[in-house]
Coordinates of C-alpha atoms (C1' of nucleotides) in Angstrom, one line a residue:
Chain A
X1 CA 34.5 -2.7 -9.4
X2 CA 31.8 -5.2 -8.5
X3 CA 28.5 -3.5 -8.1
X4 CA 27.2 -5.7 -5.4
X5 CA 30.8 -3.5 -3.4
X6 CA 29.1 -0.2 -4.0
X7 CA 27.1 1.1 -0.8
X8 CA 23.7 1.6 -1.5
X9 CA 23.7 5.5 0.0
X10 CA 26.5 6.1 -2.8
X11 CA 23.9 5.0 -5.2
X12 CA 21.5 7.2 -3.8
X13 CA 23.8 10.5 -3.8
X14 CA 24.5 9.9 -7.3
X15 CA 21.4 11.3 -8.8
X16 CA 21.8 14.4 -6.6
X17 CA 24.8 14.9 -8.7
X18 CA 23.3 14.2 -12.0
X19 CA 20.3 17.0 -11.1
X20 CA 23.1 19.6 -9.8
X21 CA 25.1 18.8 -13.5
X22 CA 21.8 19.3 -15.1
X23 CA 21.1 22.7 -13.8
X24 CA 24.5 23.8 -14.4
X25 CA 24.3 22.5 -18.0
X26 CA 21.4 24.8 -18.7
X27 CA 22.8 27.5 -17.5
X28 CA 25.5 27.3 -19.8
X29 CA 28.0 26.0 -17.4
X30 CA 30.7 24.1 -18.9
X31 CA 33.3 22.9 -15.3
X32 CA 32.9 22.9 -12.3
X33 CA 34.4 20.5 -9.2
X34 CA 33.4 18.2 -6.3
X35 CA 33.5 22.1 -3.9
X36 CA 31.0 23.4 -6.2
X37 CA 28.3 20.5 -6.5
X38 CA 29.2 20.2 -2.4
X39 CA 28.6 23.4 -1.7
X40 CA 24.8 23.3 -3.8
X41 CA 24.4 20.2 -2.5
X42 CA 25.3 20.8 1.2
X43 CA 27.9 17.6 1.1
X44 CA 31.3 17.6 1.3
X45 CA 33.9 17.4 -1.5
X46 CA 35.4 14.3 -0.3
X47 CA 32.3 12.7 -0.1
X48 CA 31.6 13.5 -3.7
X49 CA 35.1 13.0 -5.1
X50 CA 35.1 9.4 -3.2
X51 CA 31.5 8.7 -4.3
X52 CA 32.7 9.3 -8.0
X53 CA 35.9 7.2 -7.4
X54 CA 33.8 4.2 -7.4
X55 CA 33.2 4.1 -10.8
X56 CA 36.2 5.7 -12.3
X57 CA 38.1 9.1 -12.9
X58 CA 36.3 11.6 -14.4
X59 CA 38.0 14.5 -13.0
X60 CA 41.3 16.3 -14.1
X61 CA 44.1 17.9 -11.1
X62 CA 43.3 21.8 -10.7
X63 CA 40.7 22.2 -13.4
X64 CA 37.5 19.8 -11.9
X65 CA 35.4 17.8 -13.9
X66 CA 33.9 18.6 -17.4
X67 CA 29.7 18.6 -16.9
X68 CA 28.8 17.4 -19.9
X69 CA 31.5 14.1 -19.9
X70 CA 30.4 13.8 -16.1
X71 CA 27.0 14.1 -16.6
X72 CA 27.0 11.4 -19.3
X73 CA 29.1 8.9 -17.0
X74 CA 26.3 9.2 -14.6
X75 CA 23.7 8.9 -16.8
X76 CA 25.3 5.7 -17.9
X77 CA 26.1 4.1 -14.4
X78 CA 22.6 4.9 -13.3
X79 CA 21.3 3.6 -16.9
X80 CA 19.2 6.8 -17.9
X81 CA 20.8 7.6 -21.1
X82 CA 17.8 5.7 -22.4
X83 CA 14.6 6.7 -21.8
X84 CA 12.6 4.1 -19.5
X85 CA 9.2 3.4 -19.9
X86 CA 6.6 3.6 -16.9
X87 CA 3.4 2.6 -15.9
X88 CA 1.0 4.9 -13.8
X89 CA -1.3 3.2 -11.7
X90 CA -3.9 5.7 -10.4
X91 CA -5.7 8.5 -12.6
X92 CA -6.8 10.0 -9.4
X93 CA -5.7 13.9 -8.4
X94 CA -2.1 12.6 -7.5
X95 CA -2.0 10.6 -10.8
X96 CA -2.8 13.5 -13.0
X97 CA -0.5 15.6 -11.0
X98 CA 2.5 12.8 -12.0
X99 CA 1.4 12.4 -15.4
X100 CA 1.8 16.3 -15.8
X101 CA 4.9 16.4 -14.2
X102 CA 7.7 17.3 -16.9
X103 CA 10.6 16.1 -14.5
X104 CA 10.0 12.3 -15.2
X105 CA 10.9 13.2 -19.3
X106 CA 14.0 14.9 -18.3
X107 CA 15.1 12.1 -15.6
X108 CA 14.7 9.5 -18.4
X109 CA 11.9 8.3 -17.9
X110 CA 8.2 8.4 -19.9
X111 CA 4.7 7.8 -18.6
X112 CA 3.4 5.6 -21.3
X113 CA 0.6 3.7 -19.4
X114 CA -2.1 4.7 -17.3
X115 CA -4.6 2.7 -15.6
X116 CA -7.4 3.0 -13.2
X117 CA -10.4 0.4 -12.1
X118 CA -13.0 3.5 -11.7
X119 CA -15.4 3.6 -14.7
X120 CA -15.7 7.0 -14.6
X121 CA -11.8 7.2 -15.1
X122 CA -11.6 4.7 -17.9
X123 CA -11.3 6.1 -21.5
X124 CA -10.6 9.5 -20.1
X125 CA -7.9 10.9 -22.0
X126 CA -5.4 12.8 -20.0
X127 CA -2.0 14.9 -21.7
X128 CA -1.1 12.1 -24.5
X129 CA -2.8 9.0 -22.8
X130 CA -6.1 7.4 -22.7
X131 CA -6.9 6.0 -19.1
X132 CA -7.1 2.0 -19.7
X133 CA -8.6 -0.2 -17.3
X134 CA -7.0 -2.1 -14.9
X135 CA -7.8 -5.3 -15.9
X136 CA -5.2 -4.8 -18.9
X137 CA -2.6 -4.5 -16.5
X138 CA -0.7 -7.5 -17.3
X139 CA -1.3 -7.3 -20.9
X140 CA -0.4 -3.9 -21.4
X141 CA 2.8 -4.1 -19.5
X142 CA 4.0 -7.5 -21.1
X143 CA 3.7 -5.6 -24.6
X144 CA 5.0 -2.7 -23.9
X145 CA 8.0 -4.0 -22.1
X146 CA 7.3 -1.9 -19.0
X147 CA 9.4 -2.8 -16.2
X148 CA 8.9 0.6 -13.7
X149 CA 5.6 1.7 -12.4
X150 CA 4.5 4.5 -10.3
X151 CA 2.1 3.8 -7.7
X152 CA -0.7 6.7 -7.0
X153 CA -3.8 4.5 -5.7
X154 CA -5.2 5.0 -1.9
X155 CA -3.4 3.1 0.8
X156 CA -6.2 0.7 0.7
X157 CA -5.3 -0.9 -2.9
X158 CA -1.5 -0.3 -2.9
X159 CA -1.3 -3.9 -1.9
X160 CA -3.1 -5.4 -4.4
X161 CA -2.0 -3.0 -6.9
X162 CA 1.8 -4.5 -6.3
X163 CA 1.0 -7.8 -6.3
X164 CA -0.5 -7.5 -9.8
X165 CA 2.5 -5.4 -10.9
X166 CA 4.7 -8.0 -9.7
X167 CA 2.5 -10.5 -11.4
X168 CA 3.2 -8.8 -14.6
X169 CA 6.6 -8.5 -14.2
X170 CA 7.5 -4.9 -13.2
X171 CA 10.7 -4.7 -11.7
X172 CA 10.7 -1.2 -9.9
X173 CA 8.0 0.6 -8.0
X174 CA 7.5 4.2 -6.6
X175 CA 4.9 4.6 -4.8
X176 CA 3.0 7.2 -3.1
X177 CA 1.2 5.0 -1.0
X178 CA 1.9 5.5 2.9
X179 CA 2.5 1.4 3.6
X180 CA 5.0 -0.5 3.3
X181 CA 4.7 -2.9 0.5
X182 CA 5.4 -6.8 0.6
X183 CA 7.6 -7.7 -2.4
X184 CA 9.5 -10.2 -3.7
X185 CA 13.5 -9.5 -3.0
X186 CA 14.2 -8.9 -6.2
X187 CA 11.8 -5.9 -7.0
X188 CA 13.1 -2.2 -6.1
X189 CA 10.7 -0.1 -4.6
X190 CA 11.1 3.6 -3.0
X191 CA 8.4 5.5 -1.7
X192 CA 7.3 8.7 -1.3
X193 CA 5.1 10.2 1.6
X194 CA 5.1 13.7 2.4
X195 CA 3.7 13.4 6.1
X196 CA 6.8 11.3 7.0
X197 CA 9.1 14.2 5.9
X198 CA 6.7 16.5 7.7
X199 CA 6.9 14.5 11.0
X200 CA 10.8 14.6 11.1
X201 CA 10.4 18.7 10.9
X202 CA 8.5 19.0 13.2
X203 CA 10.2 17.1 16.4
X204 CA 13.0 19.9 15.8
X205 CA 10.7 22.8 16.2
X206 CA 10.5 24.8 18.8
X207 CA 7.0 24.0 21.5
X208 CA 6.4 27.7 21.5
X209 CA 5.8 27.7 17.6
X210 CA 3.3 25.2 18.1
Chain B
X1 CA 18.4 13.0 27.3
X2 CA 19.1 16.3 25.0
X3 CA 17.5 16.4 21.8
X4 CA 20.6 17.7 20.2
X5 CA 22.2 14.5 21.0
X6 CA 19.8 12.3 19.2
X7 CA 20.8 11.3 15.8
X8 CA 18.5 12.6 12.9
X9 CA 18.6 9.3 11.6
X10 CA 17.1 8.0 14.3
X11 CA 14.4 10.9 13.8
X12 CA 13.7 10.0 10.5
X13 CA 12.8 6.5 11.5
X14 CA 10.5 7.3 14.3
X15 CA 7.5 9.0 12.0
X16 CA 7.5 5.3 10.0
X17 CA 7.2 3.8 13.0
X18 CA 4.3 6.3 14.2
X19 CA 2.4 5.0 11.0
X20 CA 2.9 1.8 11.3
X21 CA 1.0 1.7 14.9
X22 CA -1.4 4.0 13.3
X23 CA -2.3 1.3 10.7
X24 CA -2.4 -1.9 13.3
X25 CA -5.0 0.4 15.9
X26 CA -6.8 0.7 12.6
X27 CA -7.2 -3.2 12.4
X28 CA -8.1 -2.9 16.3
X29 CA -4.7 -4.6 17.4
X30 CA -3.8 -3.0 21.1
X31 CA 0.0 -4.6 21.9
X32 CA 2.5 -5.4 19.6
X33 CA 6.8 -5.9 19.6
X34 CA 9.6 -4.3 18.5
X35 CA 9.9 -7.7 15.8
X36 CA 6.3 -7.4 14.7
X37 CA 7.0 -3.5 13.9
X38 CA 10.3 -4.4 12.2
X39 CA 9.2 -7.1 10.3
X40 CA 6.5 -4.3 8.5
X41 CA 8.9 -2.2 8.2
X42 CA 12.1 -4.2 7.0
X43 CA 13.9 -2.7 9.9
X44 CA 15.8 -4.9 13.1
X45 CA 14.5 -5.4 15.9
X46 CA 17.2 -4.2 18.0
X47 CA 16.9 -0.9 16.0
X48 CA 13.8 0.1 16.8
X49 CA 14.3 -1.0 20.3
X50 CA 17.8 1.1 20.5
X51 CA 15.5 4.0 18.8
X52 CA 13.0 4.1 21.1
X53 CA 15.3 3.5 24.2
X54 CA 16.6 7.5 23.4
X55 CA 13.0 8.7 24.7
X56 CA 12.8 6.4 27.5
X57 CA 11.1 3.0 28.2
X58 CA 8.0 2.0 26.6
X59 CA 7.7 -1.5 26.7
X60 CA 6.9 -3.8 28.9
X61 CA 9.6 -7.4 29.0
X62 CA 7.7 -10.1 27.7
X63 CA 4.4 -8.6 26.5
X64 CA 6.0 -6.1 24.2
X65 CA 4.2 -2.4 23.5
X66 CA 1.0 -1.1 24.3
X67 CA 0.1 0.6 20.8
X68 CA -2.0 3.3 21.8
X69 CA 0.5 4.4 24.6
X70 CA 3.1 3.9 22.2
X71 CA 1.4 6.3 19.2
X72 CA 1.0 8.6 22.0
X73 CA 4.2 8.8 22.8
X74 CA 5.8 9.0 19.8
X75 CA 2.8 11.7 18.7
X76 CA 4.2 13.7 21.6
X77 CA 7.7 13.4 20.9
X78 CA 7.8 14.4 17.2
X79 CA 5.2 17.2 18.3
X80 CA 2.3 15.8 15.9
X81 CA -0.4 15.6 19.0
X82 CA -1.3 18.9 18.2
X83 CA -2.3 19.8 14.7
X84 CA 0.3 22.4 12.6
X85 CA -1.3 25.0 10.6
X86 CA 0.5 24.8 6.9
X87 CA 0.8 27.1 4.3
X88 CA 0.9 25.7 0.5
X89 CA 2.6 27.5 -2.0
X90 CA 1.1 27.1 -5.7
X91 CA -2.2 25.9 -6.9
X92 CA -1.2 23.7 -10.4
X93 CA -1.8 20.1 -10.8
X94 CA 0.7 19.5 -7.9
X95 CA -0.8 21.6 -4.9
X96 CA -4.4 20.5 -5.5
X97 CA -3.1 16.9 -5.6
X98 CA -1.4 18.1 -2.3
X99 CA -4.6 19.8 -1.3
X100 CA -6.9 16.3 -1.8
X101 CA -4.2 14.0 0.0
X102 CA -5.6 13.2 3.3
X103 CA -2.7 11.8 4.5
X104 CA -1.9 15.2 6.1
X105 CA -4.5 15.2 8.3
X106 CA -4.4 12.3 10.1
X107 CA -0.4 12.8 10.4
X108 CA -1.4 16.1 12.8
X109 CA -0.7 18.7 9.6
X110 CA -3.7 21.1 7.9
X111 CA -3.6 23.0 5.1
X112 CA -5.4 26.5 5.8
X113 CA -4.0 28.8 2.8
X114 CA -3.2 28.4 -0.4
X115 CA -1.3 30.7 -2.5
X116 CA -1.0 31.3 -6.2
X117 CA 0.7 34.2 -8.7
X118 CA -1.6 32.8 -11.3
X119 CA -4.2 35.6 -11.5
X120 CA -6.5 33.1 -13.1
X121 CA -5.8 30.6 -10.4
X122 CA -6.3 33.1 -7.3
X123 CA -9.8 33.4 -5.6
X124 CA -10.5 29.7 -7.2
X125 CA -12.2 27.7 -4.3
X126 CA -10.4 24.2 -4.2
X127 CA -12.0 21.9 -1.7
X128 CA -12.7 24.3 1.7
X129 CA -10.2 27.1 0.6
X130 CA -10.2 30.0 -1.9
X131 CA -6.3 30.2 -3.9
X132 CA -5.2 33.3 -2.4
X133 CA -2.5 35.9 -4.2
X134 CA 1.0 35.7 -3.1
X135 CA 1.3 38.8 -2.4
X136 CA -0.3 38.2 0.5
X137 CA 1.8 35.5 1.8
X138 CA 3.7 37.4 4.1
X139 CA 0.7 38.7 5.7
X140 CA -2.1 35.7 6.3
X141 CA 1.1 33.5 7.5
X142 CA 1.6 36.3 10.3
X143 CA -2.1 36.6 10.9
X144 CA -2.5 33.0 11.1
X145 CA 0.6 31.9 12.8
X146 CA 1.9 29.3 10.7
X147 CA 5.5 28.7 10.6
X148 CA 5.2 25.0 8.0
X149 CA 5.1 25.3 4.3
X150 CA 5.0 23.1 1.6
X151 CA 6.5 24.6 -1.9
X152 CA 4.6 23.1 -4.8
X153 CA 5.7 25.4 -7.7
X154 CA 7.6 25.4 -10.8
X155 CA 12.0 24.8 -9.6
X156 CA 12.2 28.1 -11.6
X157 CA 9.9 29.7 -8.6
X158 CA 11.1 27.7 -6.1
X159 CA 13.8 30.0 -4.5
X160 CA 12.2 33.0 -4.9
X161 CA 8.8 31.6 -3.3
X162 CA 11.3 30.4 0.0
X163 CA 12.7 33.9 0.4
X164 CA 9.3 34.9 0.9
X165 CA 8.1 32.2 3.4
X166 CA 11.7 32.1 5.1
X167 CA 11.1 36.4 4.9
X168 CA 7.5 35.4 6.2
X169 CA 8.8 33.6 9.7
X170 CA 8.2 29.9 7.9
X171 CA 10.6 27.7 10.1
X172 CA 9.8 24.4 8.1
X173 CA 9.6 23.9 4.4
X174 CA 8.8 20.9 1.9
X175 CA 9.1 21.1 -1.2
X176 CA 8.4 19.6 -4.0
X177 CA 10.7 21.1 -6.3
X178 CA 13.9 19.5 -7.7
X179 CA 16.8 21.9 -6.6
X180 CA 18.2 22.2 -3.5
X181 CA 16.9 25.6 -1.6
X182 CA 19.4 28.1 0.2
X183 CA 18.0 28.8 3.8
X184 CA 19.0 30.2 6.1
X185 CA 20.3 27.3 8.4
X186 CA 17.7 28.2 11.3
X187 CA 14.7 26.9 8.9
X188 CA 13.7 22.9 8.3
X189 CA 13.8 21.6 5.0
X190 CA 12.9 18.3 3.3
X191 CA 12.6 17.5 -0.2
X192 CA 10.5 15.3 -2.4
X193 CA 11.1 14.2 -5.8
X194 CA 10.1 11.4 -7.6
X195 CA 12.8 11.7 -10.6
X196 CA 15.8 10.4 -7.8
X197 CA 14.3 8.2 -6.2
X198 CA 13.2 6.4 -9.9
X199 CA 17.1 6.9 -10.9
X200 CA 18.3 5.3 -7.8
X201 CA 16.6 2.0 -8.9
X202 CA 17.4 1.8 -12.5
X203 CA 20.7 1.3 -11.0
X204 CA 20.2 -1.9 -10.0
X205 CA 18.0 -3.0 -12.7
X206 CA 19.6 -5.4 -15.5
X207 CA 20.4 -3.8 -18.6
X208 CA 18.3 -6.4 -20.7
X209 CA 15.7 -4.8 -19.1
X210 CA 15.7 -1.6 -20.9
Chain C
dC1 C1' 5.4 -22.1 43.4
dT2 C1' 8.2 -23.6 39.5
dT3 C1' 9.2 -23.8 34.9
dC4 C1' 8.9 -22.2 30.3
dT5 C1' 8.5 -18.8 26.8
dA6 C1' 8.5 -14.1 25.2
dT7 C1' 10.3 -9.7 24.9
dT8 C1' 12.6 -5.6 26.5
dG9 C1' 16.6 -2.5 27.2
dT10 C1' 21.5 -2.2 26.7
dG11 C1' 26.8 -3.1 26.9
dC12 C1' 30.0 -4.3 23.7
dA13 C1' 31.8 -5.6 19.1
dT14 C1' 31.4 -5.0 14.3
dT15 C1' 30.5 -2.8 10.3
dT16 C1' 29.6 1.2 7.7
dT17 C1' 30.1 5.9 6.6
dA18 C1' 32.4 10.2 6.6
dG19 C1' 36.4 13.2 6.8
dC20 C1' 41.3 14.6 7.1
dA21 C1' 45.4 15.3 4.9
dC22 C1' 48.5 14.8 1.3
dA23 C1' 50.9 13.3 -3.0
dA24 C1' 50.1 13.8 -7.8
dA25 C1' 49.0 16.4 -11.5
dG26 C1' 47.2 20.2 -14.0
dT27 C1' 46.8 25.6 -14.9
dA28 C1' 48.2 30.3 -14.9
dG29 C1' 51.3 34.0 -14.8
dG30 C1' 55.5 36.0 -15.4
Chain D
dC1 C1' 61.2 27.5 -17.2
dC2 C1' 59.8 28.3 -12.6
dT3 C1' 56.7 29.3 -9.0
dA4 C1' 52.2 29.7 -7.0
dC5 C1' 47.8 28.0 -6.9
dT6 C1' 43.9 24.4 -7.7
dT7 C1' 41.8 20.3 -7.5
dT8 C1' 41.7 15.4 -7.9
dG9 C1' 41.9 10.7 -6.0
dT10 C1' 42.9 8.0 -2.0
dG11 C1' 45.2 5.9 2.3
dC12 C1' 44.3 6.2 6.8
dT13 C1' 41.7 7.8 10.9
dA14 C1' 37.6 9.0 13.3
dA15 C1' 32.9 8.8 14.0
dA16 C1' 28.4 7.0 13.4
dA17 C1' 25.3 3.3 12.9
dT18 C1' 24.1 -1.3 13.3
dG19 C1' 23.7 -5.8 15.3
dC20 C1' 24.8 -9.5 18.7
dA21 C1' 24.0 -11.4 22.9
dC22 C1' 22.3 -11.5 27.3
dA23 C1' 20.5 -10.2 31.9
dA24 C1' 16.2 -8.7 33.6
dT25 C1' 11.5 -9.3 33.8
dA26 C1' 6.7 -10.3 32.6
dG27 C1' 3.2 -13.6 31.9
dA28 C1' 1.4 -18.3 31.1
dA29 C1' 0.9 -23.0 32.1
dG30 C1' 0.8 -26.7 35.2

DNA sequence: CTTCTATTGTGCATTTTAGCACAAAGTAGG
DNA sequence: CCTACTTTGTGCTAAAATGCACAATAGAAG
């Protein structure tokens, strides 16, 4: 099956899935079946079952799927079995905040640069990591073979933040910056901004809540 | 038109629109088009148009949109002209990152409580507020009349934490942590994690990149 | 006043996404 | 071994979302 087939909102469900077959795994949860994860998930079974059938069978008639095998083949389509490295761009409240995160480690995925342009912020060591200065962007990233960075700089740099992480070669971005960024087509981005998710709340709530 | 016809993808879209006038009256432009706000936003023309045409008509043939008028509509429609009251649940790394963003402000949303179950976190001041103990949840929330929370604690508290709110009258929720809540299906959720929005890139990414 | 250009709002066609329903295949119990 | 029950994977149908194309209309230029 030709990847460029696969709709991008399959893509997007798929790590849904992985998370829900992580949380069984640790609680000692060996089967389950496209009802369960649905039902945790609030999507149907179909939708699952046909989502999986994309990339293969994993399942088996009347008994479900096995979580571990399941939750390798999805680790392996989405291509987390190994662990990525990132860069973090901001050392800023929201940086930190990342940084501490333990999520990104478990998602496959390490922090293993962090930059900021503020003197004050430079040298600083948080968790593991020493703050570096931004000016080592491109260096840093070309030896470390980074290719994802996070972005967690005020609106007001995001731009030029991108263009030097494009300059450097990165080929995924995150960012927490509420703008949309101009990229060349061949760099992912995704971005995260609570406000927006806010906003879409609150157009189904009731006036006399206000 | 009855809101319960109005697709809530169509909803989603309309708060990235709301930003986008935002930022062009910041550079002082007054009129733009339904092309000009697409191009920002990688979106069709002929979307946003169809979008906005659910609310009623706001443009004018030939000239295109006023953007004040515009921001004023949309601010009314998604209920943002006045400013929400929100609750935020847990005072680590993440909450005070939540806490500093000012985002939230200028999308119509303030923070006015701040809850912990650290006792060494509660009665910390962090920016204008004092961490209060979440024991008292139920009651300030009451008191103050807030019915939007934002869930910034551990996933292992998560549930627990939106009983209480949901308990509490909270109609609207975002959270933070990775695991989908069970609400009851009267209350607004919307969730943000980083770690799936990473794994739906690496997708795409070329495995010589890893 | 006429012509030209720009842009909206929308009917209709197309494409995409979701879901029903069922054959196939596995399990459990007697 | 046989029957009853589960659950997958998928062909087909239905629904939703998107996009084309164009009439209508505004404004600008001459």
């Amino acid at each position: 099956m030709n990847p460029l087939e696969i709709p991008e909102i399959v893509i997007r469900r798929l790590p849904l899935y992985l998370r829900t077959l992580n949380l069984m795994a640790a609680q000692g949860q060996t089967v389950t079946s496209s009802q369960e994860i649905g039902e945790r998930l609030g999507i149907s079974s179909t939708q699952i079952r046909k989502d999986l059938s994309y990339f293969g069978e994993f399942g088996k008639q009347g008994t479900g799927y096995n979580i571990e095998y399941l939750r390798e083949q999805l680790r392996q389509i989405l291509q987390v079995s190994q662990r990525w490295k990132v860069a973090l761009i901001g050392a800023g409240d929201l940086g930190r905040a990342v940084l501490r995160y333990s999520g990104f480690e478990e998602g496959g995925f390490e922090i293993t640069a962090v930059f900021d342009k503020d003197e004050q912020k430079i040298g600083r060591q948080i968790g593991k990591l020493k703050v570096l200065d931004i000016a080592k962007l491109h260096e840093v990233i070309r030896e470390q073979g980074i290719c994802i960075a996070i972005i967690a700089v005020p609106a007001s740099e995001a731009q030029e933040v991108a263009d030097a992480l494009v300059n450097a070669g990165i080929k995924a971005i995150l960012s927490y910056a509420p703008l949309p960024l101009r990229l060349p087509s061949n760099v992912q981005v995704h971005y995260i901004d609570p406000v927006i998710g806010l906003q879409s709340m609150t157009y189904y709530l009731s006036p006399e809540q206000i």
